[in-house]
XYZ file of C-alpha atoms in Angstrom:
727
model
C 16.206 56.464 -7.461
C 15.164 53.345 -8.573
C 14.895 53.262 -13.071
C 12.094 51.293 -13.965
C 13.113 49.003 -17.200
C 11.402 45.586 -19.089
C 13.360 42.902 -19.219
C 13.702 42.474 -22.473
C 12.985 38.584 -22.532
C 9.700 39.057 -20.615
C 6.723 41.421 -19.082
C 9.128 41.579 -15.487
C 9.496 44.744 -14.841
C 13.681 44.737 -13.015
C 14.713 47.437 -10.353
C 18.231 49.210 -11.363
C 19.841 49.497 -7.521
C 20.630 53.260 -7.619
C 24.373 54.091 -6.410
C 25.038 53.726 -3.041
C 22.787 50.785 -2.475
C 24.635 48.111 -0.388
C 22.702 45.082 -0.798
C 21.954 43.694 -4.260
C 18.382 43.267 -5.316
C 17.155 39.916 -6.641
C 16.502 39.640 -9.915
C 14.229 38.078 -11.410
C 14.244 35.580 -14.438
C 11.083 33.652 -15.256
C 11.079 30.396 -16.919
C 7.339 28.890 -17.624
C 5.474 29.148 -14.692
C 8.823 29.271 -12.242
C 10.984 32.533 -11.034
C 14.374 32.229 -10.591
C 15.993 34.778 -8.043
C 19.409 35.669 -8.264
C 22.099 37.880 -6.624
C 25.399 39.903 -8.043
C 27.081 37.814 -5.716
C 26.003 34.329 -6.639
C 28.083 31.760 -4.945
C 30.236 34.025 -3.339
C 32.955 32.421 -1.500
C 31.702 29.494 -2.996
C 29.676 28.365 0.312
C 26.318 28.922 -0.842
C 24.996 27.038 -3.281
C 21.281 27.228 -5.286
C 17.887 26.070 -4.345
C 14.193 26.367 -4.060
C 11.486 28.583 -2.361
C 7.747 28.846 -2.144
C 4.675 28.989 0.288
C 3.137 25.337 1.108
C 0.997 25.123 3.435
C 1.509 23.067 6.274
C -0.845 21.069 8.569
C -0.609 22.579 12.202
C -3.760 21.408 13.982
C -7.975 20.338 13.732
C -8.686 23.786 14.806
C -6.578 25.782 12.835
C -6.223 23.866 10.296
C -3.536 24.722 6.834
C -1.379 27.575 7.166
C 0.810 29.317 4.661
C 4.219 29.230 5.651
C 7.132 30.193 3.583
C 10.035 27.351 2.612
C 13.163 27.889 1.774
C 15.312 24.855 0.742
C 19.431 24.797 0.816
C 22.233 23.828 1.435
C 20.707 20.391 2.314
C 18.777 22.580 5.094
C 14.753 22.919 4.783
C 13.522 26.407 6.523
C 9.790 27.593 7.041
C 8.597 30.544 8.825
C 5.348 32.436 8.979
C 7.784 35.549 7.280
C 6.530 35.585 3.483
C 8.978 37.775 2.439
C 11.490 36.518 -0.336
C 14.003 39.501 0.115
C 16.366 37.928 2.326
C 16.892 35.746 -1.042
C 19.247 38.255 -2.583
C 22.772 36.840 -3.050
C 21.242 33.339 -3.469
C 20.184 31.531 -7.014
C 17.233 30.571 -5.752
C 13.544 29.231 -7.787
C 10.614 30.271 -6.487
C 7.488 27.526 -7.281
C 4.392 28.654 -7.766
C 3.657 32.392 -7.356
C 4.871 35.465 -5.684
C 4.017 36.419 -2.467
C 1.682 38.701 -1.144
C 3.983 41.961 -1.003
C 1.290 44.385 0.874
C 4.049 45.347 3.660
C 0.864 45.187 5.983
C -0.098 41.920 5.561
C 4.015 40.810 5.691
C 4.930 38.509 9.075
C 8.101 39.731 10.932
C 9.928 36.715 12.706
C 12.366 34.218 13.405
C 12.132 30.671 11.042
C 9.167 28.284 12.746
C 11.839 25.187 11.980
C 14.056 23.418 10.740
C 14.768 20.400 8.655
C 18.012 18.616 7.738
C 17.340 16.521 4.756
C 20.533 14.865 5.686
C 18.644 12.845 8.073
C 14.711 12.811 7.056
C 12.916 11.175 4.045
C 9.583 12.187 2.320
C 7.144 10.681 0.304
C 3.948 11.974 -1.440
C 0.879 11.442 -0.877
C -1.586 8.875 -2.139
C -4.635 10.040 -2.192
C -4.045 13.799 -2.970
C -2.052 15.009 -5.567
C -0.917 17.982 -3.759
C 0.591 17.051 -0.653
C 2.833 15.367 0.798
C 5.558 14.186 3.363
C 8.580 14.969 5.503
C 9.602 12.965 8.482
C 12.386 13.860 11.046
C 13.523 11.968 14.019
C 10.951 13.994 16.450
C 8.300 15.547 14.185
C 6.355 14.817 10.686
C 5.434 17.473 8.522
C 2.283 17.477 5.999
C 2.162 19.592 3.708
C 0.172 20.798 0.895
C 0.692 22.939 -2.733
C -1.705 24.583 -4.782
C -1.170 22.377 -7.328
C 0.270 18.877 -8.777
C 2.326 20.352 -10.631
C 3.581 22.671 -8.043
C 4.260 19.566 -6.018
C 6.510 17.915 -8.637
C 8.732 20.825 -8.622
C 9.171 20.597 -4.829
C 9.543 16.370 -4.819
C 12.445 16.963 -8.066
C 14.283 19.408 -5.620
C 14.206 17.104 -2.383
C 15.176 14.086 -4.415
C 17.744 16.591 -6.172
C 19.265 17.030 -2.170
C 18.986 13.228 -1.799
C 21.119 12.896 -4.520
C 23.471 15.207 -3.954
C 24.125 13.339 -0.359
C 24.298 10.075 -2.228
C 27.475 11.418 -4.021
C 29.114 12.634 -0.426
C 28.206 9.403 1.599
C 28.747 10.538 5.414
C 30.973 7.823 6.942
C 33.736 8.602 3.816
C 35.712 10.000 7.017
C 35.106 6.471 8.826
C 35.671 4.163 5.794
C 39.102 6.095 5.669
C 40.046 4.902 9.081
C 38.751 1.466 8.200
C 42.001 1.234 5.618
C 45.700 1.162 6.136
C 47.107 4.672 7.087
C 50.663 4.781 7.506
C 52.832 7.733 8.440
C 56.871 8.157 7.622
C 59.448 9.203 10.484
C 62.579 9.956 8.124
C 62.254 13.490 7.844
C 62.218 14.244 11.294
C 64.739 11.284 11.981
C 67.547 13.425 9.382
C 66.686 16.234 11.198
C 67.533 14.847 14.383
C 70.658 13.459 13.418
C 71.645 16.910 11.683
C 71.679 18.686 15.432
C 73.657 16.017 16.927
C 71.168 13.886 18.531
C 72.120 10.269 19.080
C 70.369 7.298 17.480
C 69.196 5.742 20.679
C 67.418 9.224 21.556
C 66.188 9.606 17.665
C 64.450 6.094 18.325
C 62.821 7.158 21.420
C 61.049 10.013 19.665
C 59.828 8.177 16.679
C 58.097 5.578 19.338
C 56.529 8.531 21.094
C 55.279 9.864 18.129
C 53.981 7.355 16.752
C 52.701 6.457 19.455
C 50.794 9.672 20.040
C 49.755 9.490 16.287
C 48.062 5.753 16.870
C 45.907 6.825 20.003
C 45.120 10.249 17.876
C 43.907 8.059 15.038
C 41.874 5.206 17.892
C 40.329 8.315 19.249
C 39.332 9.987 15.875
C 37.933 6.260 14.322
C 35.416 5.919 17.713
C 34.189 9.612 17.335
C 33.381 8.300 13.752
C 31.218 5.212 15.196
C 29.496 7.582 17.769
C 28.212 9.775 14.919
C 27.703 6.759 12.916
C 25.482 4.787 15.504
C 23.932 8.189 16.347
C 22.921 8.914 12.701
C 21.402 4.825 12.757
C 19.916 6.083 15.797
C 18.022 9.427 14.308
C 16.894 7.096 10.893
C 15.376 4.700 13.356
C 13.437 7.345 15.213
C 12.379 8.648 12.360
C 11.222 5.413 11.069
C 8.975 5.056 13.949
C 7.723 8.551 13.906
C 5.770 7.603 9.868
C 2.717 8.652 10.061
C 0.678 6.386 7.680
C -1.855 8.069 5.257
C -5.342 6.409 5.233
C -5.535 3.977 2.692
C -6.396 5.987 -0.804
C -5.288 6.266 -4.824
C -2.389 7.961 -5.488
C -2.046 9.318 -9.287
C 0.751 11.828 -9.111
C 3.895 11.856 -11.228
C 6.667 11.010 -9.406
C 4.915 8.031 -6.526
C 7.438 7.513 -4.552
C 7.803 3.917 -2.659
C 10.001 2.079 -0.655
C 12.330 0.159 -3.037
C 13.232 -3.154 -1.331
C 8.829 -3.652 -0.732
C 7.925 -2.408 -4.209
C 9.658 -5.439 -6.037
C 8.163 -7.396 -8.510
C 5.133 -4.892 -8.051
C 5.529 -1.437 -7.700
C 4.663 -0.658 -4.228
C 5.102 3.326 -3.190
C 8.281 4.112 -1.160
C 9.845 6.684 0.583
C 13.163 8.271 -0.135
C 15.718 8.675 2.674
C 18.255 11.319 2.340
C 20.696 9.168 5.484
C 24.071 7.908 4.698
C 24.735 4.873 3.078
C 21.689 3.794 -0.032
C 22.632 -0.114 1.643
C 21.746 1.267 4.883
C 18.384 3.074 3.416
C 17.304 -0.379 2.184
C 18.352 -2.424 5.167
C 16.371 0.252 7.177
C 13.827 0.566 4.710
C 13.001 -3.402 4.458
C 12.996 -2.654 8.601
C 10.189 -0.813 8.698
C 8.268 -2.227 5.896
C 6.474 1.134 5.158
C 3.117 1.021 3.578
C 3.212 2.990 0.568
C 2.879 3.114 -3.271
C 3.797 3.023 -6.794
C 6.805 3.114 -9.505
C 9.974 3.099 -9.023
C 13.542 4.427 -8.815
C 15.098 1.405 -9.061
C 19.030 -0.122 -9.280
C 18.958 -3.516 -11.815
C 21.470 -5.308 -9.272
C 18.841 -3.915 -6.547
C 16.353 -5.911 -8.451
C 17.704 -9.319 -8.446
C 19.670 -9.078 -5.489
C 16.606 -8.620 -2.917
C 14.943 -11.685 -4.644
C 17.720 -14.228 -3.627
C 17.559 -15.859 -0.531
C 20.097 -16.916 2.124
C 21.025 -20.197 0.130
C 20.974 -18.652 -2.725
C 17.409 -19.838 -4.281
C 15.126 -17.396 -5.630
C 11.606 -17.199 -3.295
C 10.123 -14.177 -5.054
C 6.910 -13.664 -6.876
C 7.806 -14.091 -10.195
C 8.195 -17.798 -9.864
C 4.013 -17.501 -10.633
C 4.700 -17.211 -14.335
C 6.686 -20.754 -14.076
C 3.510 -21.981 -13.746
C 1.416 -20.547 -16.509
C 0.189 -22.660 -19.829
C 1.567 -20.337 -22.185
C -0.882 -20.944 -24.933
C -3.796 -20.309 -22.753
C -3.040 -17.255 -22.025
C -3.057 -16.494 -25.106
C -6.385 -17.393 -25.649
C -8.153 -15.290 -22.824
C -7.302 -11.229 -23.121
C -9.112 -9.757 -20.097
C -9.881 -6.326 -19.778
C -7.898 -3.902 -17.690
C -10.605 -0.783 -16.992
C -14.323 -0.485 -15.951
C -16.752 0.792 -18.456
C -16.643 4.167 -18.683
C -19.846 5.434 -16.832
C -22.932 6.726 -18.334
C -24.488 8.863 -16.282
C -22.470 11.099 -14.251
C -22.427 9.764 -10.175
C -24.494 11.850 -7.487
C -23.262 11.252 -3.697
C -25.894 9.989 -1.156
C -25.551 11.521 2.148
C -26.160 8.221 4.499
C -27.192 10.672 7.956
C -30.094 11.703 5.553
C -30.661 8.150 4.426
C -30.236 7.142 8.880
C -32.224 10.685 9.588
C -35.585 9.392 6.692
C -35.656 5.915 8.106
C -35.673 6.843 11.317
C -38.587 3.975 13.250
C -38.970 2.015 9.884
C -38.087 -1.300 9.735
C -33.932 -1.974 8.233
C -35.004 -5.308 6.806
C -37.335 -3.638 4.292
C -35.150 -0.355 3.827
C -33.132 -0.482 0.479
C -29.702 1.015 0.822
C -28.922 2.973 -2.647
C -26.836 1.384 -5.567
C -24.343 4.233 -4.659
C -23.526 2.257 -1.355
C -22.417 -1.000 -3.902
C -19.265 -2.252 -5.922
C -20.176 -3.604 -8.925
C -19.268 -7.006 -8.046
C -21.188 -9.949 -5.949
C -20.307 -11.584 -2.331
C -19.986 -14.500 -4.571
C -16.862 -13.009 -6.949
C -15.724 -11.216 -3.463
C -15.080 -15.165 -2.787
C -12.821 -15.426 -5.718
C -10.748 -12.852 -5.358
C -9.182 -15.000 -1.808
C -7.113 -16.675 -5.220
C -5.783 -14.097 -6.982
C -2.563 -15.594 -5.703
C -3.203 -18.982 -6.415
C 0.324 -19.022 -7.176
C 1.212 -19.867 -3.890
C -0.920 -22.844 -3.743
C 0.279 -24.069 -6.800
C 4.318 -23.465 -5.582
C 3.224 -25.459 -2.437
C 2.184 -28.321 -4.318
C 6.015 -28.334 -5.445
C 7.382 -27.567 -2.383
C 5.434 -30.606 -0.977
C 5.954 -32.728 -3.625
C 9.601 -32.483 -3.666
C 9.759 -33.222 -0.131
C 10.302 -29.564 1.572
C 6.563 -29.787 4.267
C 8.405 -26.443 5.698
C 8.119 -24.022 2.551
C 4.923 -25.551 1.539
C 3.345 -24.421 5.006
C 4.851 -21.261 4.625
C 3.125 -20.335 1.252
C -0.037 -21.467 2.289
C 0.330 -18.896 5.325
C 1.000 -16.250 2.715
C -1.830 -17.361 0.648
C -3.626 -16.740 3.835
C -2.699 -13.566 3.867
C -3.171 -12.432 0.236
C -6.676 -12.822 0.143
C -6.602 -9.512 2.318
C -4.852 -7.335 0.145
C -7.440 -6.384 -1.987
C -9.886 -4.888 0.763
C -7.193 -2.078 1.341
C -9.352 0.501 -0.258
C -12.950 -1.079 -0.794
C -15.271 1.099 1.152
C -17.887 -0.160 -1.077
C -20.670 -3.246 -0.326
C -20.257 -5.901 -2.775
C -24.065 -6.672 -3.876
C -25.721 -9.310 -1.515
C -26.413 -12.536 -3.777
C -30.422 -13.963 -4.145
C -30.607 -17.305 -2.957
C -29.377 -19.662 -5.586
C -27.326 -17.338 -7.443
C -24.324 -18.667 -8.584
C -20.539 -17.819 -10.304
C -18.344 -19.452 -12.022
C -14.388 -18.449 -13.150
C -12.248 -20.565 -15.731
C -9.244 -18.888 -15.383
C -6.909 -21.240 -17.715
C -3.666 -19.048 -17.852
C -3.610 -19.362 -13.713
C -4.951 -23.580 -14.193
C -7.832 -22.952 -12.086
C -11.362 -22.775 -12.158
C -13.889 -21.628 -9.412
C -17.157 -22.167 -8.700
C -19.634 -20.878 -6.120
C -23.538 -20.344 -4.909
C -25.584 -18.901 -1.867
C -26.567 -22.171 -0.337
C -28.846 -19.906 2.320
C -30.912 -16.913 2.711
C -31.320 -16.832 6.531
C -28.474 -17.082 7.882
C -26.748 -15.788 4.758
C -24.363 -18.705 3.742
C -22.047 -18.533 0.221
C -20.177 -21.994 -0.370
C -17.401 -21.852 -2.860
C -15.290 -24.575 -4.562
C -11.783 -24.321 -7.003
C -9.214 -26.687 -8.095
C -6.060 -25.978 -9.409
C -3.110 -27.642 -10.206
C -2.432 -30.176 -7.799
C -4.751 -29.307 -4.929
C -8.524 -28.385 -4.252
C -9.788 -25.742 -1.941
C -13.144 -25.310 -0.698
C -15.391 -23.290 1.991
C -18.424 -21.986 3.184
C -18.668 -18.586 4.878
C -21.080 -16.233 6.974
C -20.582 -13.342 8.576
C -21.802 -12.097 12.028
C -21.606 -8.110 12.415
C -22.166 -5.546 15.318
C -22.605 -2.013 15.086
C -20.377 0.510 17.830
C -21.785 3.909 16.203
C -18.959 4.536 14.387
C -17.439 1.490 13.142
C -18.676 -2.004 12.108
C -17.363 -5.212 13.350
C -17.496 -8.271 11.101
C -16.765 -12.290 12.629
C -16.366 -14.158 9.695
C -18.167 -17.848 10.457
C -16.941 -20.893 9.043
C -13.655 -22.750 7.671
C -11.407 -22.909 4.393
C -9.865 -25.981 3.577
C -7.280 -26.644 1.338
C -6.663 -30.455 0.117
C -3.598 -31.144 -1.840
C -3.136 -34.349 -3.991
C -0.561 -35.957 -2.118
C -3.306 -36.470 0.937
C -1.997 -33.281 2.790
C -4.657 -30.747 4.440
C -4.717 -27.478 5.655
C -7.963 -25.236 7.716
C -8.207 -22.064 8.548
C -10.502 -19.485 9.565
C -10.555 -15.917 8.724
C -9.695 -12.518 11.197
C -12.088 -9.728 12.213
C -12.878 -6.872 9.905
C -13.317 -3.879 11.575
C -15.159 -0.886 9.283
C -14.347 2.594 10.780
C -15.592 6.220 10.331
C -18.578 5.820 9.274
C -20.126 9.164 10.176
C -17.211 11.394 10.125
C -13.980 11.006 8.266
C -12.151 8.774 5.825
C -13.609 4.913 5.829
C -11.248 2.692 5.949
C -10.950 -0.885 7.115
C -8.529 -3.074 8.978
C -7.915 -6.621 10.335
C -7.331 -7.947 13.007
C -7.175 -11.261 15.670
C -5.396 -14.769 15.724
C -5.605 -17.301 12.313
C -4.836 -20.858 12.989
C -3.364 -22.435 10.166
C -3.809 -26.068 10.794
C -2.152 -29.233 9.346
C -3.070 -32.987 8.992
C 0.978 -33.485 9.191
C 4.249 -32.023 10.446
C 3.370 -28.782 10.843
C 0.935 -25.556 11.350
C 0.701 -21.889 11.677
C -0.335 -18.900 13.798
C -0.724 -15.411 12.120
C -0.988 -12.222 14.800
C -2.633 -9.324 12.556
C -1.818 -6.734 14.734
C -5.130 -4.739 16.076
C -4.916 -1.194 15.456
C -4.671 2.180 17.172
C -4.608 5.671 17.783
C -0.623 5.955 18.145
C -0.075 3.171 15.556
C 2.724 4.526 13.435
C 3.038 1.060 11.482
C -0.185 -0.311 10.840
C -1.655 -3.945 8.543
C 1.515 -6.301 10.565
C 1.386 -9.464 10.476
C 3.611 -11.654 12.555
C 3.663 -15.463 12.850
C 5.193 -19.041 13.873
C 5.412 -22.384 11.678
C 5.657 -25.168 14.277
C 6.404 -28.597 14.139
C 4.366 -31.493 15.990
C 6.469 -31.395 18.562
C 5.210 -27.216 19.816
C 8.968 -26.057 18.329
C 8.625 -22.847 16.159
C 10.475 -23.614 13.548
C 10.113 -20.379 11.079
C 9.123 -17.104 11.785
C 6.776 -14.734 9.056
C 7.199 -10.953 9.485
C 5.232 -8.958 6.829
C 1.838 -6.524 6.356
C -1.383 -8.065 4.846
C -1.595 -5.123 2.274
C 1.797 -4.990 1.409
C 3.823 -8.236 1.488
C 5.181 -11.636 3.945
C 8.835 -13.049 4.585
C 9.855 -15.395 6.504
C 13.113 -16.435 8.130
C 14.005 -19.601 10.160
C 13.554 -20.354 13.607
C 12.026 -18.309 16.478
C 12.495 -14.232 15.898
C 10.469 -11.911 18.979
C 10.988 -8.865 16.135
C 12.327 -8.236 12.621
C 15.812 -8.464 12.415
C 17.312 -5.424 10.908
C 19.382 -7.296 8.942
C 17.455 -7.927 5.294
C 20.023 -10.495 4.101
C 18.027 -13.239 5.912
C 14.721 -12.593 5.824
C 12.881 -14.104 2.116
C 10.606 -13.019 0.549
C 7.407 -15.341 -0.014
C 4.907 -12.795 -1.189
C 4.153 -8.985 -2.695
C 1.279 -7.638 -3.688
C -0.029 -6.682 -7.536
C 0.705 -3.349 -8.706
C -2.752 -1.282 -8.851
C -4.114 -1.072 -12.323
C -3.627 2.768 -13.665
C -7.359 3.061 -14.087
C -8.650 3.437 -10.669
C -12.070 4.812 -9.571
C -13.932 5.047 -6.512
C -14.372 1.364 -6.027
C -10.447 0.943 -6.078
C -10.936 -2.722 -7.924
C -7.789 -4.206 -8.378
C -7.158 -5.434 -11.791
C -8.184 -8.664 -10.762
C -11.273 -7.520 -9.604
C -11.751 -5.770 -12.521
C -12.314 -8.832 -14.864
C -14.424 -10.686 -12.226
C -17.752 -9.768 -13.254
C -16.439 -9.368 -17.525
C -18.694 -11.185 -19.763
C -15.748 -12.532 -22.593
C -16.681 -12.928 -26.508
C -19.305 -16.109 -26.266
C -19.398 -16.366 -22.789
C -23.213 -15.322 -21.604
C -24.641 -17.856 -23.952
C -22.845 -20.938 -22.126
C -23.972 -19.519 -18.744
C -27.057 -20.699 -16.321
C -29.277 -17.725 -15.344
C -28.165 -17.709 -11.755
C -24.616 -16.197 -12.504
C -24.027 -13.224 -11.420
C -22.310 -11.791 -14.421
C -25.942 -11.792 -15.573
C -27.926 -9.787 -12.495
C -29.345 -6.109 -14.288
C -28.825 -4.061 -11.341
C -24.950 -4.899 -10.967
C -24.469 -4.613 -14.921
C -25.788 -1.235 -14.719
C -23.837 0.107 -12.087
C -20.332 -1.140 -13.544
C -21.640 0.792 -16.620
C -22.515 3.916 -14.378
C -26.541 3.717 -15.426
C -27.309 4.624 -12.127
C -30.874 5.258 -12.144
C -30.900 1.881 -13.264
C -29.010 0.307 -11.295
C -31.414 1.637 -8.589
C -34.587 0.718 -10.225
C -34.045 -2.804 -10.563
C -31.883 -2.978 -7.038
C -34.904 -2.268 -5.217
C -36.946 -4.959 -7.636
C -35.048 -7.710 -6.982
C -34.175 -6.919 -3.403
C -38.084 -7.145 -3.125
C -38.584 -9.990 -4.890
C -35.234 -10.923 -2.380
C -37.866 -11.102 0.657
C -39.077 -14.362 -0.841
C -35.960 -16.258 -0.220
C -36.999 -16.798 3.631
C -40.361 -18.094 2.343
C -38.393 -20.379 -0.663
C -36.225 -21.366 1.874
C -38.682 -22.816 4.665
C -40.359 -24.144 2.322
C -38.273 -26.799 1.105
C -35.581 -24.953 -0.802
C -31.999 -26.345 -1.371
C -28.761 -25.597 -3.210
C -28.330 -26.840 -6.643
C -24.834 -27.340 -6.642
C -23.548 -28.368 -3.167
C -25.136 -30.595 -0.462
C -23.971 -30.123 3.084
C -21.855 -32.537 5.092
C -23.660 -33.279 8.635
C -26.337 -31.398 10.403
C -24.210 -28.624 10.643
C -21.590 -29.415 8.213
C -19.639 -27.976 5.812
C -21.087 -27.270 2.170
C -19.313 -29.093 -0.254
C -19.321 -29.219 -4.118
C -21.531 -32.261 -5.585
C -19.837 -31.579 -9.563
C -22.296 -31.397 -12.144
C -21.592 -27.755 -13.155
C -19.022 -27.716 -15.678
C -20.462 -31.144 -17.548
C -23.434 -29.003 -17.922
C -21.447 -26.000 -19.343
C -20.267 -27.997 -21.744
C -23.885 -28.884 -23.211
C -25.462 -25.539 -22.151
C -28.048 -27.865 -20.288
C -29.540 -25.747 -17.088
C -32.712 -27.575 -16.000
C -33.249 -26.761 -12.529
C -31.598 -23.778 -12.475
C -34.725 -20.664 -12.007
C -34.417 -17.291 -13.513
C -34.158 -15.732 -10.290
C -33.039 -12.574 -11.968
C -36.397 -12.298 -13.752
C -40.024 -10.936 -12.372
C -41.123 -12.705 -9.576
C -43.454 -15.748 -10.266
C -46.352 -15.335 -7.838
C -46.908 -19.695 -9.123
C -43.652 -20.499 -7.293
C -44.369 -18.377 -4.354
C -48.397 -19.971 -4.260
C -46.847 -23.450 -4.903
C -44.448 -23.457 -2.167
C -47.057 -21.875 -0.051
C -50.121 -24.844 -0.561
C -47.298 -27.689 -0.372
């Protein structure tokens, strides 16, 4: 008979086992939302240690979806099964995460464990798009897990981190390190005992030699076994890393926010935590695999400093940008860190409903709702390529000091960095009106930028930027192909970079593909070959790897720097959404020794207040009207566009109405262009040449004289249209 009583500290009913019960009944001790199991014989014999247990939802397949499983983490082993009974936890100090399992006996499943994961050779990370999900990776499988709440996930991650720290305190290669030290054996006692028995000195020495020989052979065998074990663990880590499945791009705001330690230097990129043997080996493996994850870090100060040094001892990290910033100018400009809070609640739009409602219509006359846009224009998006302009400042200084190789390496890193802000950006920028302009003056970066839509059909955008010792200009056009479930966008145009000493580099952008338009999560990727051609000693070729279904390490970029003779003098590795490294000489694959790699660029940390637009901290500032700026802008500037401004403020009904009005005006643009319209600030070099900036914009801004700049965002000027039609 069991006596039911109440625990004095809580409302949990305790059951006292009747006399003669052989198995101890678990005691429930509630602390907050967690329940701790403890037994009368906890840690009996010292072999059992505490752990955690609870129900997690495990992704099985597309047919069955998420299925609940009972998970137990104890002694560095994570086991899971369909048996949802916690009875077998009696006798162990087990903390229950989440709610108790269903106690209905008819719903209990009896069966052996479905799987076991040894955390000693596994790694884990959190999802960055769902604050309830996390992943565990082994050499043979990937577990996709989900909790009931964000708080429960934090508890599981905390338990996994504690287990990882336990293994770090007890490194697996201690025995090998022990054998690498000098180990001696004394034969003095054996010699004395043999001499006491009257055995001759010569025979005693022979016995001593035999024993030392046997010991040496055993020592060698043991060392060989330890080395094989170490190699096996290395292989497991490599297999584990090769099986990591990157998640589609998104945003994570979890409490722990795990990241790769090496790739997070300087920007807070997300990491994985590995529980394999030594922290030094982990960092080398992490650099070798270059994961695609996320946020805040657990970093050691000496790791931060040591990883930024090149093999030659010089610092190559991205923090060199700070050396080129004018502190006084920076203090004068305060940029915003978040978008305005929306006035209205946004309503989703069904893409399929739009397609269905417009079947048979002329799509050029269909106005897509503003829901599909982000609150910046294509003119402003061109300026996003200059977010990491410090790379060009650095390239100028390297070339000025005579290091042409480091100059082109930084130029290559700059060409890749322009794609970093596209990750997770699923909305399209506003299509500018003919004659629309945008200027950006960033004295803290030492740059000023100007762009204009110079042609409506074909759509052409020209831009010009001046920096510290360099100029950058381009005109761009996009050719798109619709493949049903995806869109392929091929940029047409040349980007030109000229340094004050006369060295010029030119390149074109690679293909961009947008996937899962109809079903699934929309994401984009970039693929193709980028040729950076220089007019002097070096050129560069970068290969953006095309995504595939079986690819488990996406977004990779691999390239070479060649001299005029075609010799490959340096190799580049990295990811367009993460970071870029280089190494001198020709390398077919990334070296496993991280010390020979030098960091060129790493992506900036994402802003803390992300919206569905996933704008970077830099992009958030592009549409901002700082105090006193509005009065100095021409009437053609993108920041004065009403539909774009309403969308940024979260006034969606007004934004849709204005977008419809402006797109009606936009249809006049082709006729205006056919009747002699010309760009205001750019001119074309030759019949089919590049558009170049003519000058005069910044001078006009000083006096706020905008003669010849029409109010393109105002009401439709019918007289202007009639004048063109009559000419």
